[in-house]
Amino acid sequence: MSGAGYVGRTAGTVAESYSIVVPPGFVRVPGGMDAPDAAAFVAAQLGEQPDLETEATPDDWRLRFGSALGHALSAVVNGRVLDSYLSAGPLPGTDVVCSIVVATVPVTRSEHADLDRLLLRRVATHEAAPFVLAGDPAVVWDDPAAEAPPQGAHAAPDETADLTPLRRRTVLARVAGHDDRLVTLVLTIGSAQTGATASGESATGPEPDAEARTRIVDALTDVFDAMLSTFRWRDGEGRLVTDRPLA
């Protein structure tokens, strides 16, 4: 591996940003936006053209998108959100929405604030599994849908009431070159309910059966795991941080 686009992981290498491969069907929302502003931001990118198969109006799409983002941001209580990646409305033919939030979590420096020990504590308290993210120690765990974190300050009640969480997977990892913060990536998969018709069916069509929905949730979780394998740190000059020898 060689070239000006890479930098070795040495004592002086500090991560300032990251890169990740995002599959088609997801849109990126920069950190710092609340749900209404984010919905407007994405609608402008997509030309406010919802999936015609759902027969949803732009306002319906904004509401569902805002609900999904509100639930996604509520999963990050103490962190600083860097980016959010959301499915552009429910996946075609389903009521399932998906979001991934990337945030940094500050850690107060002290003799007791050992970051590796903090990660190991998650193994004991959350049944987390250890692994490596972009060359740094990390842990990952699933939260039961019924115990998903309550909505936070980012989301108003009317923005989140129509989304039922199905699965939440959380990754917590060290940041290259930093000893005062961690990074978290939170996958949230939910069912976007837009109301019921007189016949009892969802406004977006018949509800998928439980087995089909489980397959969809499992597939989206696999997509998230694949995305994690592409996560890389970049230094202040935008170079990829690598452990491999540089020619």
PDB file of C-alpha atoms in Angstrom:
ATOM      1  CA  MET A   1       0.000   0.000   0.000  1.00  0.00           C
ATOM      2  CA  SER A   2       1.447   3.347  -1.006  1.00  0.00           C
ATOM      3  CA  GLY A   3       0.550   6.833  -2.095  1.00  0.00           C
ATOM      4  CA  ALA A   4      -0.203  10.228  -0.605  1.00  0.00           C
ATOM      5  CA  GLY A   5      -3.752   9.149   0.278  1.00  0.00           C
ATOM      6  CA  TYR A   6      -2.629   6.979   3.222  1.00  0.00           C
ATOM      7  CA  VAL A   7      -0.949   7.583   6.569  1.00  0.00           C
ATOM      8  CA  GLY A   8       0.400   4.975   8.940  1.00  0.00           C
ATOM      9  CA  ARG A   9      -1.035   4.465  12.399  1.00  0.00           C
ATOM     10  CA  THR A  10       1.751   5.932  14.530  1.00  0.00           C
ATOM     11  CA  ALA A  11       1.936   7.751  17.866  1.00  0.00           C
ATOM     12  CA  GLY A  12       1.278  11.063  16.108  1.00  0.00           C
ATOM     13  CA  THR A  13      -1.613   9.970  13.906  1.00  0.00           C
ATOM     14  CA  VAL A  14      -4.955  11.448  14.964  1.00  0.00           C
ATOM     15  CA  ALA A  15      -8.311  10.725  13.319  1.00  0.00           C
ATOM     16  CA  GLU A  16     -10.255  13.845  12.385  1.00  0.00           C
ATOM     17  CA  SER A  17     -12.973  12.341  10.198  1.00  0.00           C
ATOM     18  CA  TYR A  18     -14.155   9.018   8.803  1.00  0.00           C
ATOM     19  CA  SER A  19     -15.360   7.396   5.623  1.00  0.00           C
ATOM     20  CA  ILE A  20     -17.871   4.605   5.134  1.00  0.00           C
ATOM     21  CA  VAL A  21     -19.472   2.926   2.130  1.00  0.00           C
ATOM     22  CA  VAL A  22     -23.228   3.598   2.085  1.00  0.00           C
ATOM     23  CA  PRO A  23     -25.392   1.378  -0.147  1.00  0.00           C
ATOM     24  CA  PRO A  24     -28.014   2.779  -2.543  1.00  0.00           C
ATOM     25  CA  GLY A  25     -31.346   3.656  -0.965  1.00  0.00           C
ATOM     26  CA  PHE A  26     -29.881   5.590   1.969  1.00  0.00           C
ATOM     27  CA  VAL A  27     -29.556   9.354   2.243  1.00  0.00           C
ATOM     28  CA  ARG A  28     -27.051  11.220   4.392  1.00  0.00           C
ATOM     29  CA  VAL A  29     -28.084  13.956   6.828  1.00  0.00           C
ATOM     30  CA  PRO A  30     -25.253  16.038   8.338  1.00  0.00           C
ATOM     31  CA  GLY A  31     -25.133  16.294  12.118  1.00  0.00           C
ATOM     32  CA  GLY A  32     -26.651  19.273  13.896  1.00  0.00           C
ATOM     33  CA  MET A  33     -30.011  19.212  12.096  1.00  0.00           C
ATOM     34  CA  ASP A  34     -33.279  18.526  13.873  1.00  0.00           C
ATOM     35  CA  ALA A  35     -35.868  16.241  12.289  1.00  0.00           C
ATOM     36  CA  PRO A  36     -37.927  18.902  10.410  1.00  0.00           C
ATOM     37  CA  ASP A  37     -34.832  20.583   8.940  1.00  0.00           C
ATOM     38  CA  ALA A  38     -33.377  17.214   7.991  1.00  0.00           C
ATOM     39  CA  ALA A  39     -36.591  16.183   6.237  1.00  0.00           C
ATOM     40  CA  ALA A  40     -36.533  19.414   4.233  1.00  0.00           C
ATOM     41  CA  PHE A  41     -32.842  18.882   3.432  1.00  0.00           C
ATOM     42  CA  VAL A  42     -33.461  15.389   2.073  1.00  0.00           C
ATOM     43  CA  ALA A  43     -36.668  16.350   0.264  1.00  0.00           C
ATOM     44  CA  ALA A  44     -34.710  19.008  -1.596  1.00  0.00           C
ATOM     45  CA  GLN A  45     -32.140  16.409  -2.681  1.00  0.00           C
ATOM     46  CA  LEU A  46     -34.775  13.920  -3.830  1.00  0.00           C
ATOM     47  CA  GLY A  47     -37.043  16.496  -5.427  1.00  0.00           C
ATOM     48  CA  GLU A  48     -39.781  15.595  -2.928  1.00  0.00           C
ATOM     49  CA  GLN A  49     -40.888  12.624  -4.992  1.00  0.00           C
ATOM     50  CA  PRO A  50     -42.083   9.838  -2.693  1.00  0.00           C
ATOM     51  CA  ASP A  51     -42.420   6.273  -3.843  1.00  0.00           C
ATOM     52  CA  LEU A  52     -45.469   6.271  -6.104  1.00  0.00           C
ATOM     53  CA  GLU A  53     -46.316   2.718  -5.053  1.00  0.00           C
ATOM     54  CA  THR A  54     -47.153   3.985  -1.569  1.00  0.00           C
ATOM     55  CA  GLU A  55     -49.450   6.727  -2.909  1.00  0.00           C
ATOM     56  CA  ALA A  56     -47.968   8.975  -0.230  1.00  0.00           C
ATOM     57  CA  THR A  57     -48.035  12.734  -0.533  1.00  0.00           C
ATOM     58  CA  PRO A  58     -44.847  14.756   0.086  1.00  0.00           C
ATOM     59  CA  ASP A  59     -46.204  15.788   3.497  1.00  0.00           C
ATOM     60  CA  ASP A  60     -46.782  12.121   4.421  1.00  0.00           C
ATOM     61  CA  TRP A  61     -43.229  11.329   3.370  1.00  0.00           C
ATOM     62  CA  ARG A  62     -41.846  14.221   5.444  1.00  0.00           C
ATOM     63  CA  LEU A  63     -43.756  12.983   8.485  1.00  0.00           C
ATOM     64  CA  ARG A  64     -42.469   9.425   8.142  1.00  0.00           C
ATOM     65  CA  PHE A  65     -38.926  10.604   7.500  1.00  0.00           C
ATOM     66  CA  GLY A  66     -39.056  12.982  10.465  1.00  0.00           C
ATOM     67  CA  SER A  67     -40.370  10.178  12.655  1.00  0.00           C
ATOM     68  CA  ALA A  68     -37.553   7.852  11.609  1.00  0.00           C
ATOM     69  CA  LEU A  69     -34.895  10.502  12.196  1.00  0.00           C
ATOM     70  CA  GLY A  70     -36.418  11.469  15.532  1.00  0.00           C
ATOM     71  CA  HIS A  71     -36.190   7.869  16.730  1.00  0.00           C
ATOM     72  CA  ALA A  72     -32.668   7.540  15.365  1.00  0.00           C
ATOM     73  CA  LEU A  73     -31.415  10.642  17.149  1.00  0.00           C
ATOM     74  CA  SER A  74     -33.111   9.605  20.386  1.00  0.00           C
ATOM     75  CA  ALA A  75     -30.714   6.654  20.516  1.00  0.00           C
ATOM     76  CA  VAL A  76     -27.774   9.047  20.930  1.00  0.00           C
ATOM     77  CA  VAL A  77     -28.373  10.780  24.248  1.00  0.00           C
ATOM     78  CA  ASN A  78     -24.951  12.147  25.217  1.00  0.00           C
ATOM     79  CA  GLY A  79     -23.065  12.107  21.939  1.00  0.00           C
ATOM     80  CA  ARG A  80     -22.387  14.695  19.239  1.00  0.00           C
ATOM     81  CA  VAL A  81     -24.022  13.495  16.041  1.00  0.00           C
ATOM     82  CA  LEU A  82     -21.688  13.525  13.041  1.00  0.00           C
ATOM     83  CA  ASP A  83     -23.996  12.072  10.403  1.00  0.00           C
ATOM     84  CA  SER A  84     -27.252  10.167  10.012  1.00  0.00           C
ATOM     85  CA  TYR A  85     -28.035   7.758   7.188  1.00  0.00           C
ATOM     86  CA  LEU A  86     -31.696   6.933   6.604  1.00  0.00           C
ATOM     87  CA  SER A  87     -33.717   4.952   4.148  1.00  0.00           C
ATOM     88  CA  ALA A  88     -35.682   7.352   1.955  1.00  0.00           C
ATOM     89  CA  GLY A  89     -39.019   6.382   3.450  1.00  0.00           C
ATOM     90  CA  PRO A  90     -40.222   2.799   4.019  1.00  0.00           C
ATOM     91  CA  LEU A  91     -38.520   0.128   1.937  1.00  0.00           C
ATOM     92  CA  PRO A  92     -40.570  -0.557  -1.223  1.00  0.00           C
ATOM     93  CA  GLY A  93     -43.501  -2.855  -0.523  1.00  0.00           C
ATOM     94  CA  THR A  94     -43.008  -2.747   3.252  1.00  0.00           C
ATOM     95  CA  ASP A  95     -43.532  -0.460   6.243  1.00  0.00           C
ATOM     96  CA  VAL A  96     -39.918  -0.906   7.413  1.00  0.00           C
ATOM     97  CA  VAL A  97     -37.582   2.064   7.796  1.00  0.00           C
ATOM     98  CA  CYS A  98     -33.904   2.029   8.722  1.00  0.00           C
ATOM     99  CA  SER A  99     -31.439   4.554  10.117  1.00  0.00           C
ATOM    100  CA  ILE A 100     -27.780   4.639  11.135  1.00  0.00           C
ATOM    101  CA  VAL A 101     -26.456   7.429  13.351  1.00  0.00           C
ATOM    102  CA  VAL A 102     -22.730   8.096  13.772  1.00  0.00           C
ATOM    103  CA  ALA A 103     -21.774  10.144  16.835  1.00  0.00           C
ATOM    104  CA  THR A 104     -18.829  10.825  19.113  1.00  0.00           C
ATOM    105  CA  VAL A 105     -19.196  10.344  22.848  1.00  0.00           C
ATOM    106  CA  PRO A 106     -16.936  12.435  25.112  1.00  0.00           C
ATOM    107  CA  VAL A 107     -15.166  10.736  28.008  1.00  0.00           C
ATOM    108  CA  THR A 108     -13.910  12.842  30.911  1.00  0.00           C
ATOM    109  CA  ARG A 109     -10.189  12.342  31.388  1.00  0.00           C
ATOM    110  CA  SER A 110      -9.244  10.824  34.726  1.00  0.00           C
ATOM    111  CA  GLU A 111      -7.137   8.037  36.141  1.00  0.00           C
ATOM    112  CA  HIS A 112     -10.265   5.874  36.130  1.00  0.00           C
ATOM    113  CA  ALA A 113     -11.371   6.706  32.560  1.00  0.00           C
ATOM    114  CA  ASP A 114      -9.640   3.818  30.850  1.00  0.00           C
ATOM    115  CA  LEU A 115     -11.360   3.496  27.464  1.00  0.00           C
ATOM    116  CA  ASP A 116     -10.597  -0.193  27.055  1.00  0.00           C
ATOM    117  CA  ARG A 117     -12.102  -0.818  30.488  1.00  0.00           C
ATOM    118  CA  LEU A 118     -15.221   1.113  29.466  1.00  0.00           C
ATOM    119  CA  LEU A 119     -15.610  -1.126  26.440  1.00  0.00           C
ATOM    120  CA  LEU A 120     -15.115  -4.271  28.508  1.00  0.00           C
ATOM    121  CA  ARG A 121     -17.795  -3.072  30.906  1.00  0.00           C
ATOM    122  CA  ARG A 122     -20.271  -3.189  28.005  1.00  0.00           C
ATOM    123  CA  VAL A 123     -19.393  -6.833  27.516  1.00  0.00           C
ATOM    124  CA  ALA A 124     -20.461  -7.480  31.113  1.00  0.00           C
ATOM    125  CA  THR A 125     -23.487  -5.165  31.297  1.00  0.00           C
ATOM    126  CA  HIS A 126     -24.912  -5.349  27.744  1.00  0.00           C
ATOM    127  CA  GLU A 127     -23.702  -8.802  26.676  1.00  0.00           C
ATOM    128  CA  ALA A 128     -21.677  -7.000  24.012  1.00  0.00           C
ATOM    129  CA  ALA A 129     -19.337  -8.864  21.677  1.00  0.00           C
ATOM    130  CA  PRO A 130     -15.796  -7.508  21.193  1.00  0.00           C
ATOM    131  CA  PHE A 131     -14.476  -6.880  17.697  1.00  0.00           C
ATOM    132  CA  VAL A 132     -12.313  -4.391  15.775  1.00  0.00           C
ATOM    133  CA  LEU A 133     -13.565  -1.278  13.948  1.00  0.00           C
ATOM    134  CA  ALA A 134     -11.089   0.342  11.540  1.00  0.00           C
ATOM    135  CA  GLY A 135      -8.193  -1.081  13.523  1.00  0.00           C
ATOM    136  CA  ASP A 136      -9.435   0.029  16.941  1.00  0.00           C
ATOM    137  CA  PRO A 137     -11.028  -1.960  19.807  1.00  0.00           C
ATOM    138  CA  ALA A 138     -14.834  -1.973  19.690  1.00  0.00           C
ATOM    139  CA  VAL A 139     -17.891  -3.761  21.040  1.00  0.00           C
ATOM    140  CA  VAL A 140     -21.341  -4.405  19.556  1.00  0.00           C
ATOM    141  CA  TRP A 141     -24.652  -5.365  21.139  1.00  0.00           C
ATOM    142  CA  ASP A 142     -28.371  -5.533  20.346  1.00  0.00           C
ATOM    143  CA  ASP A 143     -31.044  -3.821  22.415  1.00  0.00           C
ATOM    144  CA  PRO A 144     -34.416  -5.595  22.621  1.00  0.00           C
ATOM    145  CA  ALA A 145     -36.967  -3.630  20.587  1.00  0.00           C
ATOM    146  CA  ALA A 146     -39.282  -3.351  23.590  1.00  0.00           C
ATOM    147  CA  GLU A 147     -36.486  -1.761  25.605  1.00  0.00           C
ATOM    148  CA  ALA A 148     -35.360   0.741  22.984  1.00  0.00           C
ATOM    149  CA  PRO A 149     -34.235   4.041  24.577  1.00  0.00           C
ATOM    150  CA  PRO A 150     -36.971   6.649  25.091  1.00  0.00           C
ATOM    151  CA  GLN A 151     -37.146   9.612  22.748  1.00  0.00           C
ATOM    152  CA  GLY A 152     -34.641  12.340  23.524  1.00  0.00           C
ATOM    153  CA  ALA A 153     -34.538  16.103  23.285  1.00  0.00           C
ATOM    154  CA  HIS A 154     -34.031  15.898  19.510  1.00  0.00           C
ATOM    155  CA  ALA A 155     -37.517  14.517  18.889  1.00  0.00           C
ATOM    156  CA  ALA A 156     -40.930  15.855  19.718  1.00  0.00           C
ATOM    157  CA  PRO A 157     -43.601  13.327  20.747  1.00  0.00           C
ATOM    158  CA  ASP A 158     -45.635  13.793  17.584  1.00  0.00           C
ATOM    159  CA  GLU A 159     -42.523  13.044  15.495  1.00  0.00           C
ATOM    160  CA  THR A 160     -41.920   9.601  16.975  1.00  0.00           C
ATOM    161  CA  ALA A 161     -45.318   8.243  17.993  1.00  0.00           C
ATOM    162  CA  ASP A 162     -45.896   6.468  14.661  1.00  0.00           C
ATOM    163  CA  LEU A 163     -42.674   4.413  14.532  1.00  0.00           C
ATOM    164  CA  THR A 164     -42.386   1.063  16.302  1.00  0.00           C
ATOM    165  CA  PRO A 165     -38.792  -0.075  16.910  1.00  0.00           C
ATOM    166  CA  LEU A 166     -38.021  -3.599  15.675  1.00  0.00           C
ATOM    167  CA  ARG A 167     -34.268  -3.837  16.316  1.00  0.00           C
ATOM    168  CA  ARG A 168     -31.448  -1.627  17.540  1.00  0.00           C
ATOM    169  CA  ARG A 169     -27.779  -2.557  17.188  1.00  0.00           C
ATOM    170  CA  THR A 170     -25.096  -0.372  18.786  1.00  0.00           C
ATOM    171  CA  VAL A 171     -21.365  -0.235  18.127  1.00  0.00           C
ATOM    172  CA  LEU A 172     -19.018   1.546  20.540  1.00  0.00           C
ATOM    173  CA  ALA A 173     -15.370   1.949  19.527  1.00  0.00           C
ATOM    174  CA  ARG A 174     -12.178   3.822  20.228  1.00  0.00           C
ATOM    175  CA  VAL A 175     -11.137   6.677  17.943  1.00  0.00           C
ATOM    176  CA  ALA A 176      -7.637   6.535  16.458  1.00  0.00           C
ATOM    177  CA  GLY A 177      -5.302   8.907  18.281  1.00  0.00           C
ATOM    178  CA  HIS A 178      -7.826  10.052  20.926  1.00  0.00           C
ATOM    179  CA  ASP A 179      -8.111   9.137  24.601  1.00  0.00           C
ATOM    180  CA  ASP A 180     -10.993  11.471  25.478  1.00  0.00           C
ATOM    181  CA  ARG A 181     -13.794  10.154  23.247  1.00  0.00           C
ATOM    182  CA  LEU A 182     -15.424   7.116  21.723  1.00  0.00           C
ATOM    183  CA  VAL A 183     -17.439   6.747  18.543  1.00  0.00           C
ATOM    184  CA  THR A 184     -20.844   5.101  18.391  1.00  0.00           C
ATOM    185  CA  LEU A 185     -22.774   3.802  15.389  1.00  0.00           C
ATOM    186  CA  VAL A 186     -26.413   2.995  16.096  1.00  0.00           C
ATOM    187  CA  LEU A 187     -28.593   1.009  13.719  1.00  0.00           C
ATOM    188  CA  THR A 188     -32.340   1.463  14.273  1.00  0.00           C
ATOM    189  CA  ILE A 189     -34.892  -0.553  12.299  1.00  0.00           C
ATOM    190  CA  GLY A 190     -38.542   0.285  12.784  1.00  0.00           C
ATOM    191  CA  SER A 191     -42.044  -0.101  11.446  1.00  0.00           C
ATOM    192  CA  ALA A 192     -43.466   3.164  10.120  1.00  0.00           C
ATOM    193  CA  GLN A 193     -47.200   3.172  10.789  1.00  0.00           C
ATOM    194  CA  THR A 194     -48.978   5.967   8.942  1.00  0.00           C
ATOM    195  CA  GLY A 195     -52.454   5.237  10.174  1.00  0.00           C
ATOM    196  CA  ALA A 196     -55.106   2.652   9.462  1.00  0.00           C
ATOM    197  CA  THR A 197     -57.795   2.595   6.862  1.00  0.00           C
ATOM    198  CA  ALA A 198     -61.398   1.692   7.483  1.00  0.00           C
ATOM    199  CA  SER A 199     -60.620  -1.857   6.423  1.00  0.00           C
ATOM    200  CA  GLY A 200     -57.906  -2.097   9.050  1.00  0.00           C
ATOM    201  CA  GLU A 201     -55.006  -2.111   6.613  1.00  0.00           C
ATOM    202  CA  SER A 202     -52.047   0.242   6.842  1.00  0.00           C
ATOM    203  CA  ALA A 203     -52.269   3.372   4.731  1.00  0.00           C
ATOM    204  CA  THR A 204     -49.184   2.128   2.844  1.00  0.00           C
ATOM    205  CA  GLY A 205     -50.677  -1.289   2.123  1.00  0.00           C
ATOM    206  CA  PRO A 206     -51.120  -4.630   3.902  1.00  0.00           C
ATOM    207  CA  GLU A 207     -48.730  -5.298   6.764  1.00  0.00           C
ATOM    208  CA  PRO A 208     -46.008  -7.840   5.972  1.00  0.00           C
ATOM    209  CA  ASP A 209     -46.286 -11.054   7.946  1.00  0.00           C
ATOM    210  CA  ALA A 210     -44.001 -11.546  10.940  1.00  0.00           C
ATOM    211  CA  GLU A 211     -41.702 -14.007   9.168  1.00  0.00           C
ATOM    212  CA  ALA A 212     -41.212 -11.733   6.169  1.00  0.00           C
ATOM    213  CA  ARG A 213     -40.561  -8.731   8.407  1.00  0.00           C
ATOM    214  CA  THR A 214     -37.984 -10.726  10.374  1.00  0.00           C
ATOM    215  CA  ARG A 215     -36.176 -11.584   7.137  1.00  0.00           C
ATOM    216  CA  ILE A 216     -36.135  -7.898   6.185  1.00  0.00           C
ATOM    217  CA  VAL A 217     -34.789  -6.889   9.590  1.00  0.00           C
ATOM    218  CA  ASP A 218     -32.107  -9.581   9.406  1.00  0.00           C
ATOM    219  CA  ALA A 219     -31.110  -8.433   5.913  1.00  0.00           C
ATOM    220  CA  LEU A 220     -30.794  -4.804   7.023  1.00  0.00           C
ATOM    221  CA  THR A 221     -28.698  -5.904   9.986  1.00  0.00           C
ATOM    222  CA  ASP A 222     -26.401  -7.767   7.588  1.00  0.00           C
ATOM    223  CA  VAL A 223     -26.111  -4.593   5.490  1.00  0.00           C
ATOM    224  CA  PHE A 224     -25.099  -2.647   8.609  1.00  0.00           C
ATOM    225  CA  ASP A 225     -22.451  -5.237   9.487  1.00  0.00           C
ATOM    226  CA  ALA A 226     -21.104  -5.019   5.938  1.00  0.00           C
ATOM    227  CA  MET A 227     -20.944  -1.228   6.210  1.00  0.00           C
ATOM    228  CA  LEU A 228     -18.912  -1.552   9.418  1.00  0.00           C
ATOM    229  CA  SER A 229     -16.277  -3.487   7.486  1.00  0.00           C
ATOM    230  CA  THR A 230     -15.787  -0.427   5.222  1.00  0.00           C
ATOM    231  CA  PHE A 231     -15.455   2.105   8.079  1.00  0.00           C
ATOM    232  CA  ARG A 232     -12.090   3.913   7.988  1.00  0.00           C
ATOM    233  CA  TRP A 233     -10.531   6.812   9.882  1.00  0.00           C
ATOM    234  CA  ARG A 234      -9.018   9.814   8.104  1.00  0.00           C
ATOM    235  CA  ASP A 235      -6.485  12.297   9.458  1.00  0.00           C
ATOM    236  CA  GLY A 236      -6.645  16.089   9.245  1.00  0.00           C
ATOM    237  CA  GLU A 237      -5.436  15.993   5.628  1.00  0.00           C
ATOM    238  CA  GLY A 238      -8.082  13.479   4.592  1.00  0.00           C
ATOM    239  CA  ARG A 239      -5.655  10.558   4.336  1.00  0.00           C
ATOM    240  CA  LEU A 240      -6.845   7.070   5.268  1.00  0.00           C
ATOM    241  CA  VAL A 241      -5.306   5.791   8.494  1.00  0.00           C
ATOM    242  CA  THR A 242      -3.899   2.302   7.967  1.00  0.00           C
ATOM    243  CA  ASP A 243      -1.994  -0.371   9.877  1.00  0.00           C
ATOM    244  CA  ARG A 244      -0.534  -1.776   6.672  1.00  0.00           C
ATOM    245  CA  PRO A 245       3.072  -1.047   5.673  1.00  0.00           C
ATOM    246  CA  LEU A 246       3.459   1.994   3.456  1.00  0.00           C
ATOM    247  CA  ALA A 247       5.896   1.533   0.564  1.00  0.00           C
TER     248      ALA A 247
END
